[in-house]
Amino acid sequence: MLALSSSELDRISELLGREPSLVELYAFDAGWSEHCSYKSSRAHLRKLPVEGATVLLGVGEDAGILDLGEADGVRYGVVVAHESHNHPSQVVPFEGAATGIGGIVRDVLCMGGTLIGLLDPLRFGRADLAGHAHQRYVAQSVVDGVGGYGNAIGVPNLGGDVYWDESFDDNCLVNVVALGLVRADQVVHSRVPAGADGWNLVLVGKATDASGFGGAAFSSLALDEEQAEANKGAVQVPDPFLKSVLMRATYRALPLLRALGVREPGFKDLGAGGVLGCSSELVAAGGMGAEIDLDAVHVSAADLPAEVIAVGETQERMLWAVPPGEPTELLLRIYNEEFGLPHVSRGARASVIGRVRSEPRYTMLHRGTVVVDVPVQVLTSGIRYEREVGGAPHRESEDPRLCVDLAAVLPLVLAHRDVCSREPLIRRYDRMVRGTTVIPAGHGDAGVIAPIPGSALGVAVSVDGNPRYGKLNARVAAELAVCESARNVAAVGGEPIGLTDCLNFGNPTKPAQMGELVEAIEGLGAAARALGLPYVSGNVSLYNESSAGSSVAPSPIIACIGRVADISCTAGFAFKRPGSAVVLLGARSAALGGSVVAEVVHAAGGSLPRPSPEVVRTEIEAVRRGFADGSILSAHDISDGGLLACVAEMAMGPNGENGVGARLSSAGDFAPSVPESAAWFGEAGGFVLELSAAAAEGVVGRWRGEGLDAVRIGSTVAEPILSAGAVTFALAELSKAWLTPLRDLYA
Amino acid sequence: MKTAIIVFPGSNSEEETLRAVNEAGGAGRLVWWFEGPQALRGFDAFILPGGFAYEDRIRAGAVAARDPIVAAVIDAATHGAPTLGICNGAQVLVETGLVPGTGPVGRPQAALAPNAAGHFIDTYAEMVLSAPPERCIFTRHLEPGARVPAWASHGEGRYAFRDDQTRRAVQEQQLLVFRYAGENFNGAELNCAALTNPAGNALAIMPHPERVGWRYQQPQRAKLDVRGDREAYLRPYGGNRLFALFAQVFAR
């Protein structure tokens, strides 16, 4: 099944000056897919800020790299990749989610990075509703797939998030973020260097088979129930066991290649477009060409058609470009003999499949016949569309005047599917492997690791994006996601240094859905510029629609990466001790649109809080100083469920057993201009901070002097209670409400 | 003592286990499966680390237990070499029959069955020393009833014994070295976290002491009093208490 349109077919013939061969046709089918070419989005993505002092390597290769700083005189980079595997995960959830991780791990590996962490933002249909058996199956199997792969390869899970919304009933979102560590002077590039003429192209990994044929094209079409069965063949088969060995063999190969004087090997993941897609991009990026012998590709069966070998997307494969002679022999020895790939997975190995040519022409032979012969840029330059951009739907309205009963509503808010404890899900993932974890997933607003043994230098990372906001206003939702991800990094003591974005949207050929994408990109750009943060990596996933043709909730999902100068100055969100000051940083607002409380009390309408990224930036800087000077004991970002849910979580702690209570004043005392319900449950961003009692007055005074909206709202107490004005809760009761909902799906 | 940390295809905890040994004053080196049994010559002690050796095909640890390199380890262990299996390594030791070793060599007396919940569980899991300290060489310098922090991450960690006779023998011979201090999250028989062999020179421990082996890895409360002290954060602590004691074995 080809996804190319008839006008695209005409354009191909025009470009080549002849009819394309079958292999060429499939090559264009993959290369011109939305997935590979960003044909609808690229013109708009240019509006995102991608440069800055913290960027070691910007967008354009397998992954971007941020400057982490120096440890023992060596400069390190954090490799960051962010991908989606939405359609495969909807059709075959376990394999789809697992191969999503498999692919992104290779992106990091191919930059010369050591894998140090994974995160998994997930969006599922209403699996909690009766009669939603398939949504339940998807929600459980995706998590099994993420864990099944990530746990096996031994990369710690550092976080993620999960939302349930009916717009994902027919089209779940499975994003994945992978982080790597690389010495700044040992970055490997997704291109051949100048002077690579005659270098060998060495394919390593699994034997090419018929799995994953047509994957890029498939992921760029709307999902159709009737074709779902037929499309299962387009999903790849994961092999984390082979990947684990490939990773270790690659870690061994990199320094040995350097020792042979190969400073700039080319190294690239085989993803969309398979052998042809990867090899053409690897050489074209260096201004060169290639000749590939398809008969040299190790395959699982002798009779595979040429187009399957050429563009099939079999997992667990990577392509090296290295000089002939010793470097080539080294790779063959490490992969084939030492690490014995053929014994690890049937037919897996390293094979020389072709050569780099200085002439920028791409040729491919199959059984003595030339099946591809084109100028390489024709394959790699892709195609662009100027899609019609319609007005994005804005569904905000006047905010409801709520007057809720605190005592009854807080337990309901804490038990809401988007607020309740994620521990039953997170504990299916290995959080501590590698021995580098400082703040595990679920224990802080961001995960924190110390990836360099013996060094206090750390990395903090968080992912965010709220579909309830996306449905109301894509642009504002995007700004809120950027601000929240940066705040989350700050809330553990990290300093935000960069972002990635994965844009999960509907059908770009429908002007209103295209409009949502464009508005979200504008929001992402505006917020990032105000915060001074660049995007170093990203992904666009379109055609996420229901069978009825409506889009998923517009979902710009953001990862923020932070630098931690000293891991001993970080903290999880749980209150640390009684007698501290509880301080609110960030103004409350009357906005209740998309809030959890509005859903809990069935209140319709409402507007989104309007973030001011400039204010967020100054708040983040204040929190960073507070962590560095030790005055902040713990911090928590205000998001789903609002201020009171935030304080309750700090009191309960990640496992509900923290047992440090809090007494808060009445909302009228600290937010007199905002209705009480909105003050407690509105989701305007901000921080709740636990400050040491001795420092609190001075710190709050200083912040107010700097124009920040800071106010002390109470104290931590030894009793296991939470009181808000005149209402008092037992923490045990709140914990019960908060801890149990996801056990139904994951315990 | 020179310590070999043996890496199988599928192992994933080798690096931090090596760090834990070396920070405890041992002299560790990774030995890869493809180096073969001859590579173990000159080593005095052995660690089988966590992971999924040989993809845990058939049963966790079952294939690795038949790897020639493991045969060499078991041979050394039956001659008294200190031998530690952590998580997947514990599964391998149990599959060889070395631990608990109440039956003939080569015949497993226990198994690490799938967790009672039926899925992988990742959780902090403190352990309590449940045998006299001198019962196992790895615990002989701990105080009776010592609590040692660890972090469990496994899908198949439920200790199950072959029969009542084995269960009785394990209790009578005091081979149950560590129990879980808190919730029996995986449903292990006797709440068992770690078993030794009758000679006391081998230990098969399901949760990972090396994952709570430095101060920075501890739960929040165990690092609150050293906030802002980076040297303290980076020092061995907690689970490394076990490795610190290994040092007295390994670092001789």
PDB file of C-alpha atoms in Angstrom, chain A residues 20 45 103 248 296 326 431 456 573 583 598 677 701 746:
ATOM      1  CA  PRO A  20      10.605   5.503 -11.036  1.00  0.00           C
ATOM      2  CA  LEU A  45       8.734  24.898  12.701  1.00  0.00           C
ATOM      3  CA  GLY A 103      14.202   3.560  17.913  1.00  0.00           C
ATOM      4  CA  ARG A 248      27.426  -2.542  24.888  1.00  0.00           C
ATOM      5  CA  ALA A 296      25.284  -7.734   0.998  1.00  0.00           C
ATOM      6  CA  GLU A 326      41.575  -1.681  10.220  1.00  0.00           C
ATOM      7  CA  ARG A 431      14.059   3.717  37.956  1.00  0.00           C
ATOM      8  CA  ALA A 456      28.070  16.107  41.643  1.00  0.00           C
ATOM      9  CA  PHE A 573       8.470  17.483  46.509  1.00  0.00           C
ATOM     10  CA  VAL A 583       5.110  29.842  50.747  1.00  0.00           C
ATOM     11  CA  ALA A 598     -14.477  22.112  36.984  1.00  0.00           C
ATOM     12  CA  SER A 677     -12.645  27.966  44.803  1.00  0.00           C
ATOM     13  CA  GLY A 701      10.465  39.955  51.728  1.00  0.00           C
ATOM     14  CA  TYR A 746      -1.733  -1.223  37.038  1.00  0.00           C
TER      15      TYR A 746
END
